[in-house]
PDB file of C-alpha atoms in Angstrom:
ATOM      1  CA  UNK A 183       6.970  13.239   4.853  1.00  0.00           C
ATOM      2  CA  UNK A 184       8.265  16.264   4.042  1.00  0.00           C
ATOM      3  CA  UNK A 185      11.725  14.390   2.614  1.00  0.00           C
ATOM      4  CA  UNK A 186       8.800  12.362   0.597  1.00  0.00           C
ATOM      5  CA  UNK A 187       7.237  15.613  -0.766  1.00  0.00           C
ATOM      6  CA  UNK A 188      10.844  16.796  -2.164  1.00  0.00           C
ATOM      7  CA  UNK A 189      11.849  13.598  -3.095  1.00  0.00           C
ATOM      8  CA  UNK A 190       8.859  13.499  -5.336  1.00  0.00           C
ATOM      9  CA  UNK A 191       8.826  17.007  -6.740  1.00  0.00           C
ATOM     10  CA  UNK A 192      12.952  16.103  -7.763  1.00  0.00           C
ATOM     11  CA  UNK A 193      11.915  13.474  -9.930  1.00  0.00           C
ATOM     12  CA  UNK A 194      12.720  10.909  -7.089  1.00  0.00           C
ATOM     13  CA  UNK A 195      10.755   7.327  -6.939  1.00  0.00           C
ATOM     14  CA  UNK A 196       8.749   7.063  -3.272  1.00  0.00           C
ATOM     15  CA  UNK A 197       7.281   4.091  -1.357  1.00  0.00           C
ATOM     16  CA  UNK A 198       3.970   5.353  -0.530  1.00  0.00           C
ATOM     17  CA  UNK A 199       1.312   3.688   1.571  1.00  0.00           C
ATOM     18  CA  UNK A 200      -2.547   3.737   0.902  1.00  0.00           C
ATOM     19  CA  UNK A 201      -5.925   2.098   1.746  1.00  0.00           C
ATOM     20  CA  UNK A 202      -5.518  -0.227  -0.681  1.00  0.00           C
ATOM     21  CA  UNK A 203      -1.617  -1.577  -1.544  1.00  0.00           C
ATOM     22  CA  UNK A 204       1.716  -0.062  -0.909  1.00  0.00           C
ATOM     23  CA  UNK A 205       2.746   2.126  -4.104  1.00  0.00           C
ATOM     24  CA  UNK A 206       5.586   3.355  -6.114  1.00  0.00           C
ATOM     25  CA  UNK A 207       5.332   7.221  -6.056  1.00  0.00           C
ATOM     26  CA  UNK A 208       6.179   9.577  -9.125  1.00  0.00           C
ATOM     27  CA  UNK A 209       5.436  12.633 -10.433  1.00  0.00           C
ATOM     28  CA  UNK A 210       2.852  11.766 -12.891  1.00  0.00           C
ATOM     29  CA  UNK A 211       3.502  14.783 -15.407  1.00  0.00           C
ATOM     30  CA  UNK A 212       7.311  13.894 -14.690  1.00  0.00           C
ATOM     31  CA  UNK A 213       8.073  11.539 -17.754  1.00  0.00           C
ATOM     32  CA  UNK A 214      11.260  10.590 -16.039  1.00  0.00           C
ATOM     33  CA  UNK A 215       9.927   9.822 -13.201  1.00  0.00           C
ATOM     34  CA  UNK A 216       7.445   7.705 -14.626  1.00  0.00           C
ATOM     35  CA  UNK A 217      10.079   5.795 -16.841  1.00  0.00           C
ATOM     36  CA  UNK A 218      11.556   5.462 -13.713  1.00  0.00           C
ATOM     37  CA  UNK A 219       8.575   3.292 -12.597  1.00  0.00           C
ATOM     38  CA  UNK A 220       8.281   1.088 -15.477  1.00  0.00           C
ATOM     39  CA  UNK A 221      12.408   0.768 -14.604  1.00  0.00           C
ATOM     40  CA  UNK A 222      11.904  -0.314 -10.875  1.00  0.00           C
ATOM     41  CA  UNK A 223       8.969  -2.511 -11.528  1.00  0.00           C
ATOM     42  CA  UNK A 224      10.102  -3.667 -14.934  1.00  0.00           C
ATOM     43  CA  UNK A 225       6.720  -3.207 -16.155  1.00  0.00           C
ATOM     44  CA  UNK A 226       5.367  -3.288 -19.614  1.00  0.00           C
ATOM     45  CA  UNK A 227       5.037   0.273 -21.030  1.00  0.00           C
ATOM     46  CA  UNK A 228       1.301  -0.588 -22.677  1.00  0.00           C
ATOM     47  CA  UNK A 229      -0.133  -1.499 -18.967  1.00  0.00           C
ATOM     48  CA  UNK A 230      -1.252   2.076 -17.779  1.00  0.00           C
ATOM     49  CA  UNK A 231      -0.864   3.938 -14.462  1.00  0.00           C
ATOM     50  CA  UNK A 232      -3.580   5.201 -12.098  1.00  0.00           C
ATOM     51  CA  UNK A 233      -3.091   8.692 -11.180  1.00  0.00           C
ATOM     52  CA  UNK A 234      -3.761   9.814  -7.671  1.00  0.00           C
ATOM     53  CA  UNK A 235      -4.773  13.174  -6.394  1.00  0.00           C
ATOM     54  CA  UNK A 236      -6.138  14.717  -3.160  1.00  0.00           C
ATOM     55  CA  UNK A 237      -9.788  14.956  -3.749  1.00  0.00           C
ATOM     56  CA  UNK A 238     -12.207  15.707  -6.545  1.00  0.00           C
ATOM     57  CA  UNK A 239     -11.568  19.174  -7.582  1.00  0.00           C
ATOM     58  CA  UNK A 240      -8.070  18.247  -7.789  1.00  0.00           C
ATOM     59  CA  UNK A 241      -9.022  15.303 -10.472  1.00  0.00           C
ATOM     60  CA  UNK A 242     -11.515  17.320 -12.602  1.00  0.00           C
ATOM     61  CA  UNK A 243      -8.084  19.354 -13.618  1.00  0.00           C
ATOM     62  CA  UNK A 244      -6.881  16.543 -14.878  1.00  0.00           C
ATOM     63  CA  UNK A 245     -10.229  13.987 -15.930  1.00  0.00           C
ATOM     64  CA  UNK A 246     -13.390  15.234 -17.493  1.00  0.00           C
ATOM     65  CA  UNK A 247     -15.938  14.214 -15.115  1.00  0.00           C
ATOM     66  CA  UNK A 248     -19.537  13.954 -16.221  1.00  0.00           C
ATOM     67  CA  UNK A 249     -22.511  13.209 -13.843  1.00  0.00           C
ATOM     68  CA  UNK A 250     -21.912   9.292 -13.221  1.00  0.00           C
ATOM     69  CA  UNK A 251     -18.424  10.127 -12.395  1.00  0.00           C
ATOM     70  CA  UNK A 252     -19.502  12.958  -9.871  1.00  0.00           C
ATOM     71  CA  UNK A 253     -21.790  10.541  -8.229  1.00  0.00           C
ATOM     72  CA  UNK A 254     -19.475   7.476  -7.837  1.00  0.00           C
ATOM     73  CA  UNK A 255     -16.616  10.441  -6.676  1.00  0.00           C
ATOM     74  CA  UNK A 256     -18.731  11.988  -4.160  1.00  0.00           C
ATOM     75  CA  UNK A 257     -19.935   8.562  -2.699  1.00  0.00           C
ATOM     76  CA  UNK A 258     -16.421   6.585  -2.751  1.00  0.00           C
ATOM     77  CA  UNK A 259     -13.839   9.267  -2.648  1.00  0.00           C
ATOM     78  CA  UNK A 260     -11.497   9.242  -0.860  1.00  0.00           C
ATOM     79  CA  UNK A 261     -11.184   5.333  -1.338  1.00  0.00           C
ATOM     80  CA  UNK A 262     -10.557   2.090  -3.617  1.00  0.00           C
ATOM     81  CA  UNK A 263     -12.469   3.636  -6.550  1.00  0.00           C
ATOM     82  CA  UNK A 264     -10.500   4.265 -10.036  1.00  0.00           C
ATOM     83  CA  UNK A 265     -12.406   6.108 -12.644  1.00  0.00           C
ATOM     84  CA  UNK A 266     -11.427   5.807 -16.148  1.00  0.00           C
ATOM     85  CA  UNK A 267     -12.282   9.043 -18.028  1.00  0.00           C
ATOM     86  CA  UNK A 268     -11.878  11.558 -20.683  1.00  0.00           C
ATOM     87  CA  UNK A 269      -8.100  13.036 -19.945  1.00  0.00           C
ATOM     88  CA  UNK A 270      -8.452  17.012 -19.559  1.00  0.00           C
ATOM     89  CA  UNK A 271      -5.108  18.172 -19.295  1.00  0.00           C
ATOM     90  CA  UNK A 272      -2.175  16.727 -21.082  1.00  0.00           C
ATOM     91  CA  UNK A 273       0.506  18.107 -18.592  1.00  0.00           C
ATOM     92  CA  UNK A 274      -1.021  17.130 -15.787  1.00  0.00           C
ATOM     93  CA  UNK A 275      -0.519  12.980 -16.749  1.00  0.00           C
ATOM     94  CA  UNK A 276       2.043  12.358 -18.899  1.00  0.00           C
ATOM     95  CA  UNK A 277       1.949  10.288 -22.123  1.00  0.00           C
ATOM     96  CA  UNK A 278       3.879   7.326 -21.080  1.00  0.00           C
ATOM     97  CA  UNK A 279       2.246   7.401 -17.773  1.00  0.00           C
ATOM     98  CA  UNK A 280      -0.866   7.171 -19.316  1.00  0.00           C
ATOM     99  CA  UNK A 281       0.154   4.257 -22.225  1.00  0.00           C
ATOM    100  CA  UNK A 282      -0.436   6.553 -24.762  1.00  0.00           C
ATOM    101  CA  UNK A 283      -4.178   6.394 -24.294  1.00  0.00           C
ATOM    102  CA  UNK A 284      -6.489   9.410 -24.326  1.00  0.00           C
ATOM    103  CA  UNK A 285      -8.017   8.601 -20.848  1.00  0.00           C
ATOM    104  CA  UNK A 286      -6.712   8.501 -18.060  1.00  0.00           C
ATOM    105  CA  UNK A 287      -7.115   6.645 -14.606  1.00  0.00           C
ATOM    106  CA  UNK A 288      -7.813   8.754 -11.266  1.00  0.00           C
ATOM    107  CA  UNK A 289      -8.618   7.596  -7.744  1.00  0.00           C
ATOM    108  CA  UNK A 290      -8.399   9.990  -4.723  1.00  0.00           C
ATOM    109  CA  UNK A 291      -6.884   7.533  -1.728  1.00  0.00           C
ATOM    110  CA  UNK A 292      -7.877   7.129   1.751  1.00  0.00           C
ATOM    111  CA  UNK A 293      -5.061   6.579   3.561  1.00  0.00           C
ATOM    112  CA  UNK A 294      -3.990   9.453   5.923  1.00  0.00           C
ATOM    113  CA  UNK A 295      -0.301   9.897   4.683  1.00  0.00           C
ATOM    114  CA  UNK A 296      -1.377   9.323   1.084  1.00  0.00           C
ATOM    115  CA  UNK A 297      -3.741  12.290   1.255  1.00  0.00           C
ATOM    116  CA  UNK A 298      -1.167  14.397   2.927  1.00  0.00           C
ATOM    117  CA  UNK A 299       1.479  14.213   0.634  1.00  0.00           C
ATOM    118  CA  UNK A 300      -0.626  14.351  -2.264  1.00  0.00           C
ATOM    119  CA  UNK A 301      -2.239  17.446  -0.486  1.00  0.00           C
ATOM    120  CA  UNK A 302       1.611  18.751  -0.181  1.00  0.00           C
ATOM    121  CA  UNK A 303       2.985  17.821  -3.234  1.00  0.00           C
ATOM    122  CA  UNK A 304       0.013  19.795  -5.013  1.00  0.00           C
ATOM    123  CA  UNK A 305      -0.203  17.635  -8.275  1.00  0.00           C
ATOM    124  CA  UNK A 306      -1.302  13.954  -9.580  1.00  0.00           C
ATOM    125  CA  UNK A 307       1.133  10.942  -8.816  1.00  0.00           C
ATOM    126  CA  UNK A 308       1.870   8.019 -10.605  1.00  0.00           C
ATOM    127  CA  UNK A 309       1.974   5.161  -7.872  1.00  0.00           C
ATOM    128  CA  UNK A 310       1.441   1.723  -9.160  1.00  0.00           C
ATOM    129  CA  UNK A 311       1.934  -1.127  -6.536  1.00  0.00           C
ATOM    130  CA  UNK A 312       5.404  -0.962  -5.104  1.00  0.00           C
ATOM    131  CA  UNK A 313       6.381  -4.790  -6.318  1.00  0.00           C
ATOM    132  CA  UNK A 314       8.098  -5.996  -9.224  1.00  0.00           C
ATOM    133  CA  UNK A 315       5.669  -6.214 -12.345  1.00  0.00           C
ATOM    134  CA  UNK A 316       3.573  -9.605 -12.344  1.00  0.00           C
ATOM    135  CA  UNK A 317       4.463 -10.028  -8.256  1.00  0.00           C
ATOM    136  CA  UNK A 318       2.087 -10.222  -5.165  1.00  0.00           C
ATOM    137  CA  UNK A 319       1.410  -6.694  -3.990  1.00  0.00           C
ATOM    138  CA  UNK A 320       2.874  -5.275  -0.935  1.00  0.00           C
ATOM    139  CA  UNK A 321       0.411  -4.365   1.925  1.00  0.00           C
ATOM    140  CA  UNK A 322       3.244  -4.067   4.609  1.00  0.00           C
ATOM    141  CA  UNK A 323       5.990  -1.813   4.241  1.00  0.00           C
ATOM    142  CA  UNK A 324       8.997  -4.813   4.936  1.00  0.00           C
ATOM    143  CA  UNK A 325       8.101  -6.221   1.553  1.00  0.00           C
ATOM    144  CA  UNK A 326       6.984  -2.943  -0.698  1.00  0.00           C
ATOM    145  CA  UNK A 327      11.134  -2.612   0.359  1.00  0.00           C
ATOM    146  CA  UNK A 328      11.975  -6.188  -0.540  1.00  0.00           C
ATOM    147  CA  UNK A 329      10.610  -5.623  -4.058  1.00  0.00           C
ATOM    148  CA  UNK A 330      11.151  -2.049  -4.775  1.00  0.00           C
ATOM    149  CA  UNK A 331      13.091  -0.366  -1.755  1.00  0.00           C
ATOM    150  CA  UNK A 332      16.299  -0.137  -3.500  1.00  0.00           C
ATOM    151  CA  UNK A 333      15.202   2.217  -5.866  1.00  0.00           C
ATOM    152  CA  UNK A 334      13.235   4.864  -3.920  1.00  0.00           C
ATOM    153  CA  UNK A 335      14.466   7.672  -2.606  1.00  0.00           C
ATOM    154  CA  UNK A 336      12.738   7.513   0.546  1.00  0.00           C
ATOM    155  CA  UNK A 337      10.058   5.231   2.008  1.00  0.00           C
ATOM    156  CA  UNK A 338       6.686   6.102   4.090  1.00  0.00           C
ATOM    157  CA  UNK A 339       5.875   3.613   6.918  1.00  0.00           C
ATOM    158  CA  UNK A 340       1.557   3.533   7.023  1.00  0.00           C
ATOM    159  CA  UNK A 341       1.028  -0.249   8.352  1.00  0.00           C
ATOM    160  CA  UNK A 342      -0.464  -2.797   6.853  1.00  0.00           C
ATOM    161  CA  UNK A 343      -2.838  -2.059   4.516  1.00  0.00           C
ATOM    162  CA  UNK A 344      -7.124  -1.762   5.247  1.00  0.00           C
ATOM    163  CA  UNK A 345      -7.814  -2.990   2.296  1.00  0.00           C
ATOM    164  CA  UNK A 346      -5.114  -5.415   0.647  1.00  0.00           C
ATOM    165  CA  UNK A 347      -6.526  -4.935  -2.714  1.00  0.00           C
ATOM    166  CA  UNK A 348      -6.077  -2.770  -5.245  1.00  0.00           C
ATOM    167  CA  UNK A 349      -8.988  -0.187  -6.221  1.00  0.00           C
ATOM    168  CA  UNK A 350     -11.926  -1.393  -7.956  1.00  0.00           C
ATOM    169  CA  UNK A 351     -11.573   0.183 -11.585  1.00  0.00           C
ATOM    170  CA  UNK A 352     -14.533   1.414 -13.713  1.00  0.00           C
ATOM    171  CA  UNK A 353     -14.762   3.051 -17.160  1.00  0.00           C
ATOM    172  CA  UNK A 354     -16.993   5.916 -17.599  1.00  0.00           C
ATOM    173  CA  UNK A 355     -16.120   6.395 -21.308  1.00  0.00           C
ATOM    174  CA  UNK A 356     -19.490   5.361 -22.714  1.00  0.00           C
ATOM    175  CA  UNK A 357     -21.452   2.483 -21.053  1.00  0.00           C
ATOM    176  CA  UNK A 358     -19.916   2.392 -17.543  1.00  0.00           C
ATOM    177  CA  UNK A 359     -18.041  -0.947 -17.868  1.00  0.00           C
ATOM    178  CA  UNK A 360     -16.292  -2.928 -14.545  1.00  0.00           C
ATOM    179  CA  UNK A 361     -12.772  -2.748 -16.055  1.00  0.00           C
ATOM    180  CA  UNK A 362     -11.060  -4.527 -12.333  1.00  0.00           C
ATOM    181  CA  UNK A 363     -13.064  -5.571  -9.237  1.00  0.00           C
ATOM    182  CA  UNK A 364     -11.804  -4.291  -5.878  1.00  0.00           C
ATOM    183  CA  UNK A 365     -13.203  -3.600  -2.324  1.00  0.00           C
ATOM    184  CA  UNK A 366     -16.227  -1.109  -3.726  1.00  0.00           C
ATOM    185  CA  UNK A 367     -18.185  -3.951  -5.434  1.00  0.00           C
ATOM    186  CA  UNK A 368     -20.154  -4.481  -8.680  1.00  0.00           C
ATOM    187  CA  UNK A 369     -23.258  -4.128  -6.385  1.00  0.00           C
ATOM    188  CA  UNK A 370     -22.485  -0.688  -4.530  1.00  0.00           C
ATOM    189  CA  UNK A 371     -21.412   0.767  -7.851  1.00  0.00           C
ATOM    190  CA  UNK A 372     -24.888  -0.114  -9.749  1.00  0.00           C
ATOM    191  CA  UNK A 373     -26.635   0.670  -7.306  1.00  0.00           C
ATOM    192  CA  UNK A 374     -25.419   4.192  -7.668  1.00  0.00           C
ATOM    193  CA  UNK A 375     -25.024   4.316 -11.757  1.00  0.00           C
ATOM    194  CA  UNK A 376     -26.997   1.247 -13.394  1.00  0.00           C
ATOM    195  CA  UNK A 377     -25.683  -1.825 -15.058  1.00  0.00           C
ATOM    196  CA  UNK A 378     -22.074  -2.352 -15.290  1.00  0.00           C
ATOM    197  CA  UNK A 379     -21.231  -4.091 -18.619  1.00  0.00           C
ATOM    198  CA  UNK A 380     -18.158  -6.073 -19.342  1.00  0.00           C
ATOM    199  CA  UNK A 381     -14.852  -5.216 -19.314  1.00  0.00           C
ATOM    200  CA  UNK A 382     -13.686  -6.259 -23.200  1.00  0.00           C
ATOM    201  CA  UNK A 383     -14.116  -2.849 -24.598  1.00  0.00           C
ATOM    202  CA  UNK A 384     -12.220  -0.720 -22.840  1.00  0.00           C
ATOM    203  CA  UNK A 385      -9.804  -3.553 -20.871  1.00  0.00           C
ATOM    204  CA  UNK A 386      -6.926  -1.885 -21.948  1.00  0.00           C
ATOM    205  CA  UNK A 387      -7.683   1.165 -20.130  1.00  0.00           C
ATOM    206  CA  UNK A 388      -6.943  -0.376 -16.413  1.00  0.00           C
ATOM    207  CA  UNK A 389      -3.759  -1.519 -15.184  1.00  0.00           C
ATOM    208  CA  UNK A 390      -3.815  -5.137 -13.133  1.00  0.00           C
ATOM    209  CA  UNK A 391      -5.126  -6.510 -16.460  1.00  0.00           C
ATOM    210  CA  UNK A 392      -2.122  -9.089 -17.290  1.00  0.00           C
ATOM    211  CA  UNK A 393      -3.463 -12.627 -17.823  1.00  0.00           C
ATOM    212  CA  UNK A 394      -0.373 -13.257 -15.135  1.00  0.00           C
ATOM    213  CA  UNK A 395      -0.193 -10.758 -12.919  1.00  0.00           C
ATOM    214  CA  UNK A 396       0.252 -11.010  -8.918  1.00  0.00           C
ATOM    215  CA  UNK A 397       1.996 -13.990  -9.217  1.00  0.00           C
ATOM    216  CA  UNK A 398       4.221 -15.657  -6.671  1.00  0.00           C
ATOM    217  CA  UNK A 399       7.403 -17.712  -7.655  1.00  0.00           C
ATOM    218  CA  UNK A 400       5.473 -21.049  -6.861  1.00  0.00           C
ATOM    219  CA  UNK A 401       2.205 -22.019  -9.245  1.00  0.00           C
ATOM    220  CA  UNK A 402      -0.914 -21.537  -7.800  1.00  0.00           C
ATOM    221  CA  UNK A 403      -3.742 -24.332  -7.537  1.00  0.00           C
ATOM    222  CA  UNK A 404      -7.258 -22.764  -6.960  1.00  0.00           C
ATOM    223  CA  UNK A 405     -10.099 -24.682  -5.636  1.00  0.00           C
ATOM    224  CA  UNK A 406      -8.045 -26.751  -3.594  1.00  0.00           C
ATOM    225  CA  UNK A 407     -10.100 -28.370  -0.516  1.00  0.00           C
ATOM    226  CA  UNK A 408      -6.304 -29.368   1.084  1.00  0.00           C
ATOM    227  CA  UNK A 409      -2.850 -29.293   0.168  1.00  0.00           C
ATOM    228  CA  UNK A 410      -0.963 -32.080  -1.741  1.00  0.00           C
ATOM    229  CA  UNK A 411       2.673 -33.480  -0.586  1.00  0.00           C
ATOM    230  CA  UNK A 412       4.913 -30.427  -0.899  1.00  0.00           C
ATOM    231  CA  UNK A 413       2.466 -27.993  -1.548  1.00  0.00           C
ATOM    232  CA  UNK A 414       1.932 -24.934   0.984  1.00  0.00           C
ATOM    233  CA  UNK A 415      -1.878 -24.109   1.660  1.00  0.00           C
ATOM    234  CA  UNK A 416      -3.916 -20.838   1.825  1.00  0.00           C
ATOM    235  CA  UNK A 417      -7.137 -21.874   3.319  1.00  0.00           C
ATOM    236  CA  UNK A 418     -11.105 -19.869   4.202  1.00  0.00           C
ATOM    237  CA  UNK A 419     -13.033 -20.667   7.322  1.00  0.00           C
ATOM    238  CA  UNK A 420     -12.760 -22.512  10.248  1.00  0.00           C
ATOM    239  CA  UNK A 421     -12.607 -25.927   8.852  1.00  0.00           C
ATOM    240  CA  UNK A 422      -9.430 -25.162   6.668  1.00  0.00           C
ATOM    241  CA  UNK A 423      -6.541 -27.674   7.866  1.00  0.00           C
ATOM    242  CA  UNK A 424      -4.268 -26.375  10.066  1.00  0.00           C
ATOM    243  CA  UNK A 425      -0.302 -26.807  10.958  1.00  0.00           C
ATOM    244  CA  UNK A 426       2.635 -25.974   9.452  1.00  0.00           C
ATOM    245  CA  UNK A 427       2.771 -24.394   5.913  1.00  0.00           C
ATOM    246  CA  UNK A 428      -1.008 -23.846   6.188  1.00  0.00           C
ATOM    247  CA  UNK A 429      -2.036 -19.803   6.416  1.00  0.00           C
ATOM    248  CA  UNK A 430      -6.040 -19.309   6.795  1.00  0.00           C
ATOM    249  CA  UNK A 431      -6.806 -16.186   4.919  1.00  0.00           C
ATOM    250  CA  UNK A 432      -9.819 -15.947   7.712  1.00  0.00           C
ATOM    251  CA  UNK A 433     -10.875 -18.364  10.453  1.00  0.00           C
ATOM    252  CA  UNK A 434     -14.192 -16.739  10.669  1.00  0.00           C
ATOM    253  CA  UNK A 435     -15.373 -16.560   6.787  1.00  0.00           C
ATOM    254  CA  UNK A 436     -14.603 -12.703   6.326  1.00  0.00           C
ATOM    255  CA  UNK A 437     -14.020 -11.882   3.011  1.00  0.00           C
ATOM    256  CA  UNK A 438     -12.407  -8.302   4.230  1.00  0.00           C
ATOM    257  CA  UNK A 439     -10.761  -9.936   6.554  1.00  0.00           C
ATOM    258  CA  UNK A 440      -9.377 -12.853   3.436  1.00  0.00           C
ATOM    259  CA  UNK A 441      -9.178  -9.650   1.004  1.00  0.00           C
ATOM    260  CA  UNK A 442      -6.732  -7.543   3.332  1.00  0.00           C
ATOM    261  CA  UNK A 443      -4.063 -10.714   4.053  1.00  0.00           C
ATOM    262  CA  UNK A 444      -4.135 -12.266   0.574  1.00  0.00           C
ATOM    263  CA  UNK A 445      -1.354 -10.750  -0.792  1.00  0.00           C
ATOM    264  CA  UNK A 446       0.919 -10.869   2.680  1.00  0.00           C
ATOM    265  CA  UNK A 447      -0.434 -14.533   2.993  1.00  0.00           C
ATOM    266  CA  UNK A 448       0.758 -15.786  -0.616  1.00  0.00           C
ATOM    267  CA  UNK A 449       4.272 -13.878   0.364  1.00  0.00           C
ATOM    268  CA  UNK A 450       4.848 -15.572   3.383  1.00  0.00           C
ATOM    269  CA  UNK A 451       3.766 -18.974   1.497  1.00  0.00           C
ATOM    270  CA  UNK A 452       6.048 -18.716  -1.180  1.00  0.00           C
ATOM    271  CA  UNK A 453       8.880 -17.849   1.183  1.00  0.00           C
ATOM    272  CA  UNK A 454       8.886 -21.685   1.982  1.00  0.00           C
ATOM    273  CA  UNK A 455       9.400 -22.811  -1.547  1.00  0.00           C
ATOM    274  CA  UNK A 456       6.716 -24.712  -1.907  1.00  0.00           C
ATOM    275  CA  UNK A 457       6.160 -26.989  -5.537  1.00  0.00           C
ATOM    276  CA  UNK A 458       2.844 -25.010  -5.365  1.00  0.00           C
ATOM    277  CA  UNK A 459       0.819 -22.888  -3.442  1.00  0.00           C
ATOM    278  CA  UNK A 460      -3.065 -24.533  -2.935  1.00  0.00           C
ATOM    279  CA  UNK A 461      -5.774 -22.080  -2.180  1.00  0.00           C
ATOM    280  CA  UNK A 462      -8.991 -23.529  -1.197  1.00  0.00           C
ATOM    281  CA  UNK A 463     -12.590 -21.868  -2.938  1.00  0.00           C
ATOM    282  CA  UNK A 464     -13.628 -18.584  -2.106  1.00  0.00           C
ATOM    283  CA  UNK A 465     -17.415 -17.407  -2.364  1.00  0.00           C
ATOM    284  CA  UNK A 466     -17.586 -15.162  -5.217  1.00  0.00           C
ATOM    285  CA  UNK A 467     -20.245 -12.925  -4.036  1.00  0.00           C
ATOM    286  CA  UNK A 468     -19.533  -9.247  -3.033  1.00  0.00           C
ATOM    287  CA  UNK A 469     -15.834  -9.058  -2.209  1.00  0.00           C
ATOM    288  CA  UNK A 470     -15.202 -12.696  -2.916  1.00  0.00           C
ATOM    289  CA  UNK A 471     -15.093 -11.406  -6.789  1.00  0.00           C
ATOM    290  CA  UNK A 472     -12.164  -9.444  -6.311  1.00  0.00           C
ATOM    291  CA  UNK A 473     -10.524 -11.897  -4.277  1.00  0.00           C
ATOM    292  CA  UNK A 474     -11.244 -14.498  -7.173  1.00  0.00           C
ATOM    293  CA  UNK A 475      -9.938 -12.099  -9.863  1.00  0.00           C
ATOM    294  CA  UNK A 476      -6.306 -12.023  -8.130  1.00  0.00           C
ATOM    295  CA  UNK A 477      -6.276 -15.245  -7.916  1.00  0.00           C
ATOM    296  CA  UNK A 478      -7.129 -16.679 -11.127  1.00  0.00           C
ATOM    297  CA  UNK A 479      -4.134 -13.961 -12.319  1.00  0.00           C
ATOM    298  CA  UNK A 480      -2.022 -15.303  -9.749  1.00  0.00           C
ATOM    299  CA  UNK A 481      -2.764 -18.893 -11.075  1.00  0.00           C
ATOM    300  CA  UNK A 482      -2.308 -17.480 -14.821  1.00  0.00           C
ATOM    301  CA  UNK A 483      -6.077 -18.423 -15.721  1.00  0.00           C
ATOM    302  CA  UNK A 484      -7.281 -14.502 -17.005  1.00  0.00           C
ATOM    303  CA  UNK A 485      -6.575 -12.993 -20.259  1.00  0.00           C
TER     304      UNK A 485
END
């Protein structure tokens, strides 16, 4: 960790796990750093980064937080909660890092390590997922290194992820809008704040907004009740099919359960090279939205 820390504060790139996804660690008031990033993950420069910090008081130096944003803070923090808000400080978030928006995007993480070397390091970091832009997130260390290892200077080990999402992202700039679903759900959020509007407004605000984006080599057929010749086949609940090339993404019907090995599931599926990967439905309710969302980017279906 401490390697990490110094890594980070010389402008180095770090694989950096959290609740959520593996990330790409930078210095997020480093602009090199950050370039570095958009380098590694050969990302477009207009999708922005979400900067992570240690707790609240440490984001209300760099957001400004009003009493919605308090609220969701002080009942999801630390966890898979992005706020878009006012930026406060210009130095603490750098300009590319931020797309050259005047907002910025700030989550405090749960993950043990996470907090500790953001709690070390002492500022906000720029850590995007640690894959190559477009690609299925790493929630195990082994691939955050198969898609980005090669360019970090050194490489935190937290397990697989809780979560295997990425944060649920909402804007505070006006009318609080659901900019990216994620493990804290439309529900939990409203039921803290009021309505959630749609995301149109303010979309580009929140990264993970590509219409392909978490994409495996294969295509991806959603809805699928069973595979088709050739195709490998990511099924839900215990009457999926079974047997070679088949990965259930939870016997039992758990959405958490489907949510944290999505990502590792459409990996180890594509590693076959499959003519496509089938998914079969997923309830939308709750979690099942977020899940959905992925997957309709995955399949190239969301603009």
């Amino acid at each position: 960790m401490k390697a990490a820390v110094e890594a980070l504060r010389a402008g180095g790139l770090v694989i950096l796990p959290t609740e959520t996804v593996y990330g790409l660690a930078a210095d997020a008031a480093n602009p090199r750093a950050v370039a570095a990033i958009y380098e590694a993950k050969g990302r477009p420069s207009f999708n922005p980064l979400i900067a992570h910090v240690a707790d609240l008081a440490a984001a209300e130096r760099v957001a400004r937080f009003d009493g919605r944003a308090r609220r969701l803070a002080r009942r999801f923090w630390p966890g898979p909660l992005t706020l878009v808000l006012p930026l406060r400080d210009e130095g603490a978030v750098c300009d590319l890092a931020r797309a050259g928006l005047d907002t910025v995007a700030v989550r405090a993480p749960a993950h043990p390590i996470a907090h500790a070397v953001l709690a070390a390091f002492g500022g906000a970091l720029a850590a995007p997922s640690a894959n190559r832009s477009g690609r299925p997130s790493p929630t195990r260390l082994a691939d955050a290194l198969e898609e980005t290892g090669e360019r970090a200077a050194a490489a935190l080990d937290g397990g697989p992820c809780e979560v295997g999402l990425e944060s649920t992202v909402v804007s505070l700039l006006d009318q609080p809008r659901l900019l990216r679903p994620g493990a804290v759900t439309r529900a939990q959020i409203e039921a803290e704040i009021g309505p959630l509007a749609e995301a149109e407004a303010d979309a580009k605000r929140s990264p993970g907004r590509l219409a392909r984006h978490y994409s495996p080599k294969a295509p991806v057929r959603l809805e699928a009740v069973g595979p088709a010749p050739g195709e490998a086949y990511l099924g839900f609940g215990p009457s999926a099919p079974a047997g070679a090339g088949r990965w259930n993404l939870s016997p039992a019907g758990d959405l958490a359960e489907a949510a944290a090995n999505l990502f590792a599931f459409l990996r180890a599926a594509d590693r076959t090279g499959p003519s496509a990967i089938a998914v079969a439905p997923i309830p939308h309710e709750g979690l099942g939205e977020a899940i959905n969302d992925r997957l309709r980017r995955a399949a190239g279906f969301v603009g």
